[in-house]
Tab-separated table of C-alpha atoms and ligand atoms in Angstrom:
chain	number	residue	atom	x	y	z
A	1	MET	CA	-0.139	0.183	0.059
A	2	SER	CA	0.906	3.687	-0.554
A	3	TYR	CA	0.142	6.453	1.784
A	4	ASP	CA	1.113	9.973	2.436
A	5	LEU	CA	2.199	9.355	5.858
A	6	ILE	CA	3.303	6.455	8.293
A	7	VAL	CA	3.260	6.903	11.868
A	8	ILE	CA	5.591	4.646	13.637
A	9	GLY	CA	4.091	3.641	16.885
A	10	SER	CA	0.636	4.385	18.392
A	11	GLY	CA	1.865	6.003	21.889
A	12	PRO	CA	0.272	9.603	22.335
A	13	GLY	CA	2.497	11.163	20.072
A	14	GLY	CA	2.065	8.879	17.417
A	15	TYR	CA	-1.966	8.230	17.591
A	16	VAL	CA	-2.312	12.310	17.466
A	17	CYS	CA	-0.167	12.435	14.920
A	18	ALA	CA	-1.593	9.993	12.724
A	19	ILE	CA	-5.423	11.352	13.841
A	20	ARG	CA	-4.958	14.831	13.408
A	21	ALA	CA	-3.081	14.014	9.752
A	22	ALA	CA	-5.542	12.292	8.403
A	23	GLN	CA	-8.283	15.271	9.597
A	24	LEU	CA	-5.916	17.380	7.414
A	25	GLY	CA	-6.588	15.424	4.296
A	26	LEU	CA	-3.382	12.969	4.342
A	27	LYS	CA	-3.750	9.034	3.664
A	28	VAL	CA	-2.385	7.926	6.722
A	29	ALA	CA	-0.921	4.500	8.264
A	30	CYS	CA	0.168	3.995	11.997
A	31	VAL	CA	2.566	0.808	12.924
A	32	GLU	CA	2.150	-0.876	16.079
A	33	GLY	CA	3.440	-3.790	17.359
A	34	ARG	CA	1.595	-4.394	20.461
A	35	GLU	CA	-1.991	-6.296	20.547
A	36	THR	CA	-3.450	-3.170	21.610
A	37	LEU	CA	-3.123	0.514	20.762
A	38	GLY	CA	-1.477	3.610	22.843
A	39	GLY	CA	1.822	2.813	23.725
A	40	THR	CA	3.337	2.689	27.056
A	41	CYS	CA	0.826	5.501	28.192
A	42	LEU	CA	-2.257	3.452	27.819
A	43	ASN	CA	-0.654	-0.064	28.169
A	44	VAL	CA	1.852	-0.091	30.821
A	45	GLY	CA	2.069	3.316	31.798
A	46	CYS	CA	0.128	6.685	32.602
A	47	ILE	CA	-3.853	5.150	32.275
A	48	PRO	CA	-2.859	1.937	34.413
A	49	SER	CA	-0.775	3.317	36.954
A	50	LYS	CA	-3.864	6.149	37.266
A	51	ALA	CA	-6.203	3.578	37.946
A	52	LEU	CA	-4.173	1.811	40.756
A	53	LEU	CA	-3.673	5.532	42.241
A	54	HIS	CA	-7.416	6.055	42.377
A	55	ALA	CA	-8.268	2.661	44.099
A	56	THR	CA	-5.747	3.031	46.589
A	57	HIS	CA	-6.733	6.646	47.102
A	58	GLN	CA	-10.117	5.616	47.651
A	59	LEU	CA	-8.892	3.271	49.971
A	60	HIS	CA	-6.729	5.580	52.036
A	61	GLU	CA	-9.599	8.060	52.464
A	62	ALA	CA	-12.114	5.308	53.808
A	63	ALA	CA	-8.978	4.576	56.731
A	64	HIS	CA	-8.056	7.914	57.436
A	65	ASN	CA	-11.328	10.407	56.756
A	66	PHE	CA	-14.378	8.105	56.590
A	67	ASP	CA	-14.852	8.279	60.809
A	68	ALA	CA	-14.362	11.798	61.024
A	69	MET	CA	-17.142	12.434	58.514
A	70	GLY	CA	-19.339	10.529	60.550
A	71	LEU	CA	-19.225	7.262	57.618
A	72	THR	CA	-18.386	4.129	60.279
A	73	GLY	CA	-18.569	0.160	59.595
A	74	ALA	CA	-16.185	-2.250	58.529
A	75	LYS	CA	-13.173	-0.750	56.608
A	76	PRO	CA	-12.830	-1.854	52.885
A	77	LYS	CA	-10.775	-4.821	52.262
A	78	VAL	CA	-8.223	-5.160	49.493
A	79	ASP	CA	-8.878	-7.851	47.055
A	80	TRP	CA	-5.842	-7.555	44.540
A	81	LYS	CA	-6.688	-9.645	42.205
A	82	LYS	CA	-9.960	-7.352	41.560
A	83	MET	CA	-8.037	-3.895	41.554
A	84	LEU	CA	-5.851	-5.575	38.895
A	85	SER	CA	-9.046	-6.620	36.985
A	86	TYR	CA	-10.360	-2.960	37.225
A	87	LYS	CA	-6.979	-1.717	36.049
A	88	ALA	CA	-7.092	-4.019	32.942
A	89	ASP	CA	-10.360	-2.745	31.994
A	90	THR	CA	-9.646	0.815	32.085
A	91	ILE	CA	-6.658	-0.395	29.833
A	92	GLY	CA	-9.336	-1.865	27.590
A	93	GLN	CA	-11.514	0.771	27.295
A	94	ASN	CA	-9.041	3.523	26.385
A	95	THR	CA	-6.963	1.188	24.137
A	96	LYS	CA	-10.356	0.298	22.677
A	97	GLY	CA	-11.253	4.152	22.066
A	98	ILE	CA	-7.948	4.423	20.033
A	99	GLU	CA	-9.047	1.772	17.928
A	100	PHE	CA	-12.491	3.577	17.328
A	101	LEU	CA	-10.863	6.788	16.619
A	102	PHE	CA	-8.522	5.279	13.937
A	103	LYS	CA	-11.545	3.766	12.246
A	104	LYS	CA	-13.687	7.119	12.523
A	105	ASN	CA	-10.852	9.327	11.091
A	106	LYS	CA	-9.751	6.416	8.325
A	107	VAL	CA	-6.143	5.638	9.477
A	108	ASP	CA	-4.928	2.060	9.034
A	109	TRP	CA	-3.386	0.179	11.581
A	110	LEU	CA	-0.546	-1.858	10.152
A	111	LYS	CA	-0.123	-4.505	12.766
A	112	GLY	CA	3.495	-5.602	13.805
A	113	TRP	CA	7.000	-4.273	14.226
A	114	ALA	CA	8.087	-1.548	11.798
A	115	SER	CA	11.939	-1.111	10.289
A	116	ILE	CA	12.720	1.824	7.691
A	117	PRO	CA	14.492	-0.187	4.270
A	118	ALA	CA	14.911	3.158	2.871
A	119	PRO	CA	13.611	6.615	2.831
A	120	GLY	CA	10.171	6.179	1.636
A	121	GLN	CA	9.423	2.541	2.912
A	122	VAL	CA	8.416	1.011	6.081
A	123	LYS	CA	8.493	-2.591	6.267
A	124	VAL	CA	5.987	-4.397	8.457
A	125	GLY	CA	6.471	-8.637	8.821
A	126	ASP	CA	7.216	-9.254	5.045
A	127	THR	CA	5.170	-6.486	3.230
A	128	VAL	CA	6.931	-3.165	2.612
A	129	HIS	CA	4.586	-0.294	2.286
A	130	GLU	CA	5.281	2.875	0.395
A	131	ALA	CA	5.379	6.420	2.568
A	132	LYS	CA	5.786	9.983	1.164
A	133	LYS	CA	6.898	10.741	4.713
A	134	ILE	CA	7.523	8.653	8.038
A	135	VAL	CA	6.998	9.841	11.556
A	136	ILE	CA	9.034	7.745	14.532
A	137	ALA	CA	6.969	7.982	17.330
A	138	SER	CA	8.654	4.893	18.758
A	139	GLY	CA	9.049	6.137	22.674
A	140	SER	CA	10.862	4.826	25.437
A	141	GLU	CA	11.924	2.196	27.704
A	142	SER	CA	13.136	1.784	31.096
A	143	SER	CA	16.864	2.748	31.365
A	144	PRO	CA	19.116	0.081	32.805
A	145	LEU	CA	20.979	0.588	35.812
A	146	PRO	CA	24.358	-1.484	36.146
A	147	GLY	CA	24.469	-4.380	38.822
A	148	VAL	CA	20.552	-4.345	38.999
A	149	GLU	CA	19.239	-7.385	36.405
A	150	VAL	CA	15.273	-6.922	36.062
A	151	ASP	CA	13.195	-9.770	35.873
A	152	GLU	CA	9.641	-8.054	36.253
A	153	LYS	CA	8.836	-10.287	39.050
A	154	VAL	CA	11.195	-9.613	41.790
A	155	ILE	CA	13.060	-6.577	40.393
A	156	VAL	CA	10.733	-4.618	38.362
A	157	THR	CA	10.587	-1.685	36.405
A	158	SER	CA	7.288	0.131	36.158
A	159	THR	CA	5.750	-2.331	33.703
A	160	GLY	CA	6.045	-4.942	36.267
A	161	ALA	CA	5.122	-2.887	38.953
A	162	LEU	CA	1.777	-2.528	37.631
A	163	GLU	CA	1.299	-6.356	37.761
A	164	LEU	CA	2.576	-7.770	40.830
A	165	GLY	CA	1.504	-10.982	41.475
A	166	LYS	CA	1.110	-10.061	45.585
A	167	ILE	CA	1.462	-6.745	47.601
A	168	PRO	CA	4.634	-6.834	48.837
A	169	LYS	CA	5.264	-6.685	52.567
A	170	LYS	CA	8.633	-4.809	51.605
A	171	LEU	CA	9.153	-2.589	48.367
A	172	VAL	CA	12.568	-0.920	47.761
A	173	VAL	CA	11.991	2.219	45.151
A	174	ILE	CA	14.800	2.961	43.282
A	175	GLY	CA	15.083	6.656	42.283
A	176	ALA	CA	12.873	9.441	43.935
A	177	GLY	CA	11.876	10.639	40.564
A	178	VAL	CA	7.600	10.681	39.142
A	179	ILE	CA	7.705	6.590	38.798
A	180	GLY	CA	8.959	5.800	41.854
A	181	LEU	CA	6.694	8.301	44.199
A	182	GLU	CA	3.452	7.554	42.158
A	183	MET	CA	4.114	3.623	42.236
A	184	GLY	CA	5.226	4.081	45.840
A	185	SER	CA	2.710	5.629	46.996
A	186	VAL	CA	0.304	3.121	45.518
A	187	TYR	CA	1.924	0.368	47.417
A	188	ALA	CA	2.544	2.324	50.609
A	189	ARG	CA	-1.186	2.743	50.710
A	190	LEU	CA	-1.710	-0.897	49.957
A	191	GLY	CA	0.240	-1.448	53.602
A	192	ALA	CA	3.571	-2.108	51.917
A	193	GLU	CA	6.834	-0.735	53.741
A	194	VAL	CA	8.436	1.315	51.416
A	195	THR	CA	11.881	2.527	51.356
A	196	VAL	CA	12.889	4.966	48.413
A	197	VAL	CA	16.594	5.198	47.763
A	198	GLU	CA	17.600	8.308	45.737
A	199	TYR	CA	21.112	9.421	44.595
A	200	LEU	CA	20.629	13.250	45.094
A	201	ASP	CA	20.101	14.896	48.243
A	202	ARG	CA	16.199	15.727	47.281
A	203	ILE	CA	13.225	13.846	45.715
A	204	ILE	CA	11.937	14.832	42.195
A	205	PRO	CA	15.025	16.828	40.863
A	206	GLY	CA	13.930	19.860	38.353
A	207	ASN	CA	11.385	20.476	40.437
A	208	ASP	CA	10.933	23.567	42.902
A	209	ALA	CA	12.821	22.832	45.977
A	210	GLU	CA	10.305	24.468	48.588
A	211	VAL	CA	7.805	22.004	46.809
A	212	ALA	CA	10.109	19.040	47.016
A	213	LYS	CA	10.877	19.487	50.770
A	214	THR	CA	7.146	19.699	51.618
A	215	PHE	CA	6.346	17.095	48.989
A	216	GLN	CA	9.109	14.447	50.952
A	217	LYS	CA	7.462	15.661	54.634
A	218	LEU	CA	3.740	14.607	53.534
A	219	LEU	CA	4.778	11.200	51.729
A	220	THR	CA	7.002	10.663	55.066
A	221	LYS	CA	3.641	11.032	57.093
A	222	GLN	CA	1.792	8.543	54.519
A	223	GLY	CA	4.504	5.797	55.676
A	224	LEU	CA	7.175	6.185	52.922
A	225	LYS	CA	10.993	6.083	54.298
A	226	PHE	CA	13.546	7.756	51.917
A	227	VAL	CA	17.469	7.049	51.878
A	228	LEU	CA	18.699	10.297	50.085
A	229	GLY	CA	22.464	11.058	48.826
A	230	ALA	CA	22.613	7.277	48.076
A	231	ALA	CA	23.814	5.677	44.880
A	232	VAL	CA	22.506	2.157	44.457
A	233	GLN	CA	25.254	-0.192	43.684
A	234	GLY	CA	23.379	-3.081	42.615
A	235	ALA	CA	20.368	-5.656	43.706
A	236	THR	CA	20.363	-9.582	43.524
A	237	ALA	CA	16.954	-11.613	43.778
A	238	THR	CA	16.268	-15.499	44.499
A	239	LYS	CA	12.760	-16.445	43.157
A	240	THR	CA	10.883	-14.267	46.071
A	241	LYS	CA	13.583	-11.790	47.820
A	242	ALA	CA	15.902	-9.387	47.074
A	243	THR	CA	18.626	-7.067	48.439
A	244	VAL	CA	19.366	-3.816	47.479
A	245	THR	CA	23.025	-2.504	47.960
A	246	TYR	CA	23.960	1.406	48.307
A	247	LYS	CA	26.729	3.328	49.429
A	248	LEU	CA	26.003	6.818	50.928
A	249	ARG	CA	27.520	9.523	49.036
A	250	LYS	CA	29.036	11.513	52.237
A	251	ASP	CA	30.971	8.992	54.052
A	252	ASP	CA	30.966	5.966	51.283
A	253	SER	CA	29.798	3.638	53.586
A	254	GLU	CA	27.904	0.605	52.211
A	255	HIS	CA	24.275	-0.214	53.391
A	256	THR	CA	21.665	-3.004	52.552
A	257	LEU	CA	18.019	-3.130	52.254
A	258	ASP	CA	15.997	-6.698	52.135
A	259	ALA	CA	12.901	-6.047	50.075
A	260	ASP	CA	9.872	-8.626	48.515
A	261	THR	CA	10.095	-6.496	45.431
A	262	VAL	CA	12.435	-3.717	44.058
A	263	LEU	CA	11.067	-1.531	41.652
A	264	LEU	CA	14.036	0.448	39.319
A	265	ALA	CA	12.866	3.687	38.132
A	266	THR	CA	16.094	5.806	37.894
A	267	GLY	CA	15.011	7.231	33.845
A	268	ARG	CA	13.997	6.084	30.859
A	269	ARG	CA	16.018	6.195	27.490
A	270	PRO	CA	14.424	6.393	23.725
A	271	TYR	CA	13.097	3.135	22.018
A	272	THR	CA	14.603	2.917	18.477
A	273	ASP	CA	15.303	-1.042	18.356
A	274	GLY	CA	14.784	-2.496	15.447
A	275	LEU	CA	14.214	0.717	13.038
A	276	GLY	CA	17.247	0.468	10.721
A	277	LEU	CA	18.201	4.073	11.617
A	278	GLU	CA	21.951	3.535	11.459
A	279	ALA	CA	21.987	2.119	8.034
A	280	LEU	CA	19.833	4.779	7.191
A	281	GLY	CA	22.353	7.614	8.331
A	282	VAL	CA	19.663	8.988	11.008
A	283	GLU	CA	21.994	10.893	13.326
A	284	ILE	CA	21.585	10.307	17.099
A	285	THR	CA	22.566	12.722	19.578
A	286	LYS	CA	25.055	11.294	22.313
A	287	ARG	CA	22.204	10.982	25.040
A	288	GLY	CA	20.785	8.331	22.390
A	289	GLN	CA	17.874	10.475	21.092
A	290	ILE	CA	16.829	11.326	17.394
A	291	ALA	CA	18.219	14.645	16.501
A	292	THR	CA	15.844	16.579	14.970
A	293	ASP	CA	15.582	20.530	13.554
A	294	SER	CA	12.818	22.872	14.653
A	295	HIS	CA	10.155	21.020	12.222
A	296	TYR	CA	11.091	17.610	13.465
A	297	LYS	CA	12.938	16.500	10.497
A	298	THR	CA	15.849	14.034	11.180
A	299	SER	CA	18.849	14.213	9.393
A	300	VAL	CA	17.240	12.101	6.584
A	301	ASP	CA	14.877	13.774	4.066
A	302	GLY	CA	11.516	12.370	4.539
A	303	ILE	CA	11.733	11.086	7.808
A	304	TYR	CA	10.797	12.669	10.713
A	305	ALA	CA	10.685	11.850	14.595
A	306	ILE	CA	8.653	12.944	17.853
A	307	GLY	CA	8.151	12.419	21.729
A	308	ASP	CA	9.950	10.399	24.013
A	309	ALA	CA	12.674	9.204	21.138
A	310	ILE	CA	13.728	12.683	20.787
A	311	ASP	CA	14.954	15.715	23.056
A	312	GLY	CA	12.701	17.028	25.725
A	313	PRO	CA	11.073	15.927	28.634
A	314	MET	CA	9.115	12.488	28.288
A	315	LEU	CA	5.593	13.280	28.581
A	316	ALA	CA	2.674	12.008	26.991
A	317	HIS	CA	1.407	15.265	26.535
A	318	LYS	CA	4.523	16.615	25.193
A	319	ALA	CA	4.673	13.780	22.554
A	320	GLU	CA	0.998	14.919	21.781
A	321	ASP	CA	1.275	18.255	21.008
A	322	GLU	CA	4.606	17.443	18.804
A	323	GLY	CA	2.446	14.696	17.280
A	324	MET	CA	-0.111	17.561	16.209
A	325	ALA	CA	2.718	19.940	15.286
A	326	VAL	CA	4.382	17.747	13.100
A	327	ALA	CA	1.226	16.538	11.357
A	328	GLU	CA	0.170	20.123	11.053
A	329	VAL	CA	3.620	21.063	9.376
A	330	LEU	CA	3.464	17.992	7.018
A	331	ALA	CA	-0.107	19.269	5.670
A	332	GLY	CA	1.842	22.541	4.980
A	333	GLN	CA	0.722	24.424	8.128
A	334	ALA	CA	2.861	25.951	10.645
A	335	GLY	CA	3.148	23.625	13.598
A	336	HIS	CA	4.670	24.740	16.742
A	337	VAL	CA	5.015	23.591	20.504
A	338	ASN	CA	5.561	26.071	23.059
A	339	TYR	CA	8.247	24.041	25.109
A	340	GLY	CA	7.863	27.022	28.070
A	341	VAL	CA	4.556	26.099	28.922
A	342	ILE	CA	4.662	22.460	29.125
A	343	PRO	CA	3.063	21.285	32.564
A	344	GLY	CA	4.463	18.311	34.847
A	345	VAL	CA	1.953	16.507	37.151
A	346	ILE	CA	2.939	13.533	39.717
A	347	TYR	CA	-0.361	11.928	40.413
A	348	THR	CA	-0.021	11.158	44.351
A	349	TRP	CA	-1.751	12.866	46.842
A	350	PRO	CA	-1.368	15.502	47.408
A	351	GLU	CA	-0.605	16.036	43.640
A	352	VAL	CA	2.154	18.153	42.648
A	353	ALA	CA	2.045	20.038	39.381
A	354	SER	CA	4.515	22.670	37.753
A	355	VAL	CA	5.208	24.608	34.493
A	356	GLY	CA	7.861	27.356	33.453
A	357	GLU	CA	10.495	28.340	35.283
A	358	THR	CA	11.336	27.530	39.079
A	359	GLU	CA	12.955	30.180	41.946
A	360	GLU	CA	16.096	27.830	41.456
A	361	THR	CA	16.382	28.420	37.209
A	362	LEU	CA	15.418	32.140	38.027
A	363	LYS	CA	18.283	32.699	40.280
A	364	ASP	CA	20.736	30.670	37.499
A	365	GLN	CA	19.291	33.387	34.584
A	366	GLY	CA	19.997	36.428	37.511
A	367	ARG	CA	16.299	37.539	36.661
A	368	ALA	CA	14.162	39.712	39.163
A	369	TYR	CA	11.394	38.036	40.278
A	370	LYS	CA	8.655	38.077	43.290
A	371	VAL	CA	6.679	35.252	44.511
A	372	GLY	CA	2.973	34.657	45.314
A	373	LYS	CA	2.194	31.980	47.631
A	374	PHE	CA	-0.882	30.726	49.361
A	375	SER	CA	-1.571	27.448	51.904
A	376	PHE	CA	-4.300	25.355	51.237
A	377	MET	CA	-4.768	25.782	54.894
A	378	GLY	CA	-6.835	29.094	53.881
A	379	ASN	CA	-8.873	27.594	51.231
A	380	GLY	CA	-12.212	26.750	52.624
A	381	ARG	CA	-12.930	23.486	50.193
A	382	ALA	CA	-9.709	22.205	50.785
A	383	LYS	CA	-10.624	22.302	54.741
A	384	ALA	CA	-13.710	20.752	54.185
A	385	ASN	CA	-12.529	17.715	52.615
A	386	PHE	CA	-9.251	16.960	54.289
A	387	ALA	CA	-7.500	18.438	51.635
A	388	ALA	CA	-5.595	21.447	53.222
A	389	ASP	CA	-1.934	20.177	52.776
A	390	GLY	CA	-0.067	22.399	50.487
A	391	PHE	CA	0.089	25.472	48.466
A	392	VAL	CA	0.392	27.326	45.271
A	393	LYS	CA	3.235	29.468	44.259
A	394	ILE	CA	3.127	31.504	41.800
A	395	LEU	CA	6.380	33.166	40.318
A	396	ALA	CA	6.058	36.749	38.301
A	397	ASP	CA	8.665	39.327	36.796
A	398	LYS	CA	9.321	41.467	39.537
A	399	ASP	CA	8.931	44.566	37.071
A	400	SER	CA	6.118	43.492	34.742
A	401	ASP	CA	4.232	40.757	36.464
A	402	ARG	CA	4.291	38.534	34.102
A	403	ILE	CA	3.670	35.029	35.160
A	404	LEU	CA	7.141	33.116	34.441
A	405	GLY	CA	6.124	29.989	36.287
A	406	ALA	CA	3.667	27.893	38.986
A	407	HIS	CA	4.138	25.176	41.329
A	408	ILE	CA	1.311	23.559	43.010
A	409	ILE	CA	1.486	21.181	45.738
A	410	GLY	CA	-2.027	19.870	46.951
A	411	PRO	CA	-5.780	18.424	45.767
A	412	TYR	CA	-6.303	18.103	42.157
A	413	ALA	CA	-2.846	20.198	41.370
A	414	GLY	CA	-2.629	18.679	37.930
A	415	ASP	CA	-6.369	20.307	37.139
A	416	LEU	CA	-5.634	23.550	38.796
A	417	ILE	CA	-2.246	24.354	36.808
A	418	HIS	CA	-3.983	24.547	33.487
A	419	GLU	CA	-5.627	27.927	34.305
A	420	ILE	CA	-2.053	28.981	35.057
A	421	CYS	CA	-0.895	27.495	31.227
A	422	VAL	CA	-3.905	29.725	29.697
A	423	ALA	CA	-2.542	32.556	31.521
A	424	MET	CA	0.944	32.113	30.304
A	425	GLU	CA	0.212	31.362	26.612
A	426	PHE	CA	-1.153	34.621	26.898
A	427	GLY	CA	1.367	36.550	28.141
A	428	ALA	CA	-0.839	37.098	31.459
A	429	ALA	CA	0.670	39.238	34.560
A	430	ALA	CA	-0.278	37.849	37.725
A	431	GLU	CA	-2.759	40.494	38.553
A	432	ASP	CA	-4.968	39.408	35.477
A	433	LEU	CA	-5.366	36.196	37.418
A	434	ALA	CA	-6.093	38.015	40.650
A	435	ARG	CA	-9.112	40.040	38.683
A	436	THR	CA	-10.295	37.114	37.102
A	437	CYS	CA	-13.542	36.159	39.396
A	438	HIS	CA	-13.351	32.388	40.470
A	439	ALA	CA	-16.343	30.309	41.999
A	440	HIS	CA	-16.903	29.946	45.589
A	441	PRO	CA	-15.802	27.445	47.136
A	442	THR	CA	-13.212	25.444	45.107
A	443	TYR	CA	-9.671	24.480	45.155
A	444	SER	CA	-9.018	27.032	42.042
A	445	GLU	CA	-9.827	29.907	44.728
A	446	ALA	CA	-6.403	29.249	45.746
A	447	VAL	CA	-4.642	29.795	42.695
A	448	ARG	CA	-6.229	33.392	42.340
A	449	GLU	CA	-5.027	34.119	46.335
A	450	ALA	CA	-1.637	33.231	45.113
A	451	ALA	CA	-1.992	35.590	42.169
A	452	LEU	CA	-3.297	38.318	44.451
A	453	ALA	CA	-0.237	37.518	46.843
A	454	CYS	CA	1.936	38.593	44.274
A	455	GLY	CA	0.200	42.196	44.290
A	456	ASP	CA	-1.517	43.795	47.339
A	457	GLY	CA	-1.722	40.598	49.078
A	458	ALA	CA	-4.144	37.480	49.573
A	459	ILE	CA	-7.332	37.820	51.271
A	460	HIS	CA	-7.305	34.563	53.201
A	461	ALA	CA	-3.877	34.113	54.679
B	1	NAI	P1	13.100	10.508	37.010
B	1	NAI	O1	13.992	10.911	36.003
B	1	NAI	O2	11.687	11.282	36.985
B	1	NAI	O3	13.496	9.804	38.258
B	1	NAI	C1	14.506	9.112	38.466
B	1	NAI	C2	15.295	9.297	40.042
B	1	NAI	O4	16.494	8.521	39.844
B	1	NAI	C3	16.182	10.798	39.575
B	1	NAI	O5	16.015	11.415	40.837
B	1	NAI	C4	17.500	10.497	40.142
B	1	NAI	O6	18.658	11.237	40.631
B	1	NAI	C5	17.569	9.048	40.805
B	1	NAI	N1	19.002	7.878	40.171
B	1	NAI	C6	19.454	7.916	39.008
B	1	NAI	N2	20.353	7.156	38.998
B	1	NAI	C7	20.280	6.662	40.479
B	1	NAI	C8	21.096	5.569	41.744
B	1	NAI	N3	22.039	4.831	40.949
B	1	NAI	N4	20.573	5.225	42.837
B	1	NAI	C9	19.781	5.711	43.159
B	1	NAI	N5	18.776	6.936	42.325
B	1	NAI	C10	18.783	7.181	41.407
B	1	NAI	O7	12.615	9.031	36.300
B	1	NAI	P2	11.544	7.830	36.492
B	1	NAI	O8	10.581	8.291	37.751
B	1	NAI	O9	11.951	6.698	35.741
B	1	NAI	O10	10.579	8.221	35.129
B	1	NAI	C11	10.853	8.155	33.761
B	1	NAI	C12	10.299	9.336	32.931
B	1	NAI	O11	8.974	8.999	32.868
B	1	NAI	C13	10.181	10.707	33.173
B	1	NAI	O12	10.880	11.548	32.440
B	1	NAI	C14	9.005	11.272	34.064
B	1	NAI	O13	8.656	12.408	33.879
B	1	NAI	C15	7.960	10.154	32.822
B	1	NAI	N6	6.891	9.866	33.887
B	1	NAI	C16	5.830	10.755	33.921
B	1	NAI	C17	4.593	10.754	34.521
B	1	NAI	C18	3.941	11.714	34.734
B	1	NAI	O14	4.120	12.739	34.101
B	1	NAI	N7	3.099	11.565	35.805
B	1	NAI	C19	4.691	9.067	35.259
B	1	NAI	C20	5.871	8.274	35.206
B	1	NAI	C21	6.457	8.687	34.403
């Protein structure tokens, strides 16, 4: 078959690209080798982890807050098998949704693993398809760590962590990043003793340092233990047990931790195996990413790349935006992604959300800024709902009041962040947010109050 565009990979980058390109009039196919569409995000990432986070958050609410609201009775028991089947249903509904969208938009699903024998050709199984343009959206895989051999049973990556045979009594998480803390939270709520071992002296590197400190305190209150400044040397497993060895960086002393399960969560790397990029001469960066120009074109004409396989944060929504942008470019439009306004969210409780500059990056740039901060303790809705931990922090230019970044730790932070993203897209000042009427009583009022705090002051602080 001959197509205007063949997209390789059906994760959020690939499927969004395929749908948008079809909507813009191109004849499109998408290659996917998994049994279901949706890539890592829908099958073994964002969506299943959110199902487990949702279920275990309800469990935590029942255990900790129901009684205070006059909801008494036996505490819910965990049926792990049923929880996993709820997670599987959630995945199924979402992956079938993409299949439906492909049919609706007349995108052909080429089932199998793709390679690119030459520019303009995509091979799937024994068939070679012709394509005027090719977009690689092949995503990423968990990075290995020397000395830690993953078997996806006792020593697992995020994939195995979503499918454990039973709830571990002791879980050791290597890496206090997004995956480690989301999955660590899930198992801590299910009763596991969770220890997070992190190389740096702080958690969630790259996030606002004040948010990270508060986050660590709150997670510690929920039972997670942290060993910071510790470089993991290795992990060994028998059939059912594991031992993790780490060295404390301050004094080089060696320590061990026993566990039933070890989760390796020290980052991900681009996945481009089997595509044949080397033979094609596609340039790869030192970090193993496919090099692209500002229009997502690789060093080879007709071949483009987006998402986790190229530079930038490994986030589903970043890949989606690039998918839409490259589809627009290929359809002759001006595709563009504003990398300055890409939110990041950690879906724990409370949630952590951020966008734009942090205080640390602004200090590095020597840029004069002001801080407007508001605690959820001053938010009526949050107090009513046992959700008053955390704060909203808005960073604005000292002179112009333009919003430069925002950091939220609190209830539904991942939803609250978006009004700030929209404001930033419009180049808004903190005062613009502060003068916008916000419904009462909502968590969003905390965002307005933080904006007010950039000016004459918050009302409820
Ligand atoms: P990460 O980059 O977020 O965190 C990895 C952590 O491991 C860092 O804190 C790092 O300092 C630490 N580390 C590295 N080597 C170590 C060692 N030898 N010993 C101890 N600690 C060590 O990576 P993570 O959590 O694996 O996530 C991978 C990617 O997936 C990220 O880009 C993340 O943004 C993305 N993701 C996003 C989610 C979301 O948006 N909610 C959810 C899950 C993943």
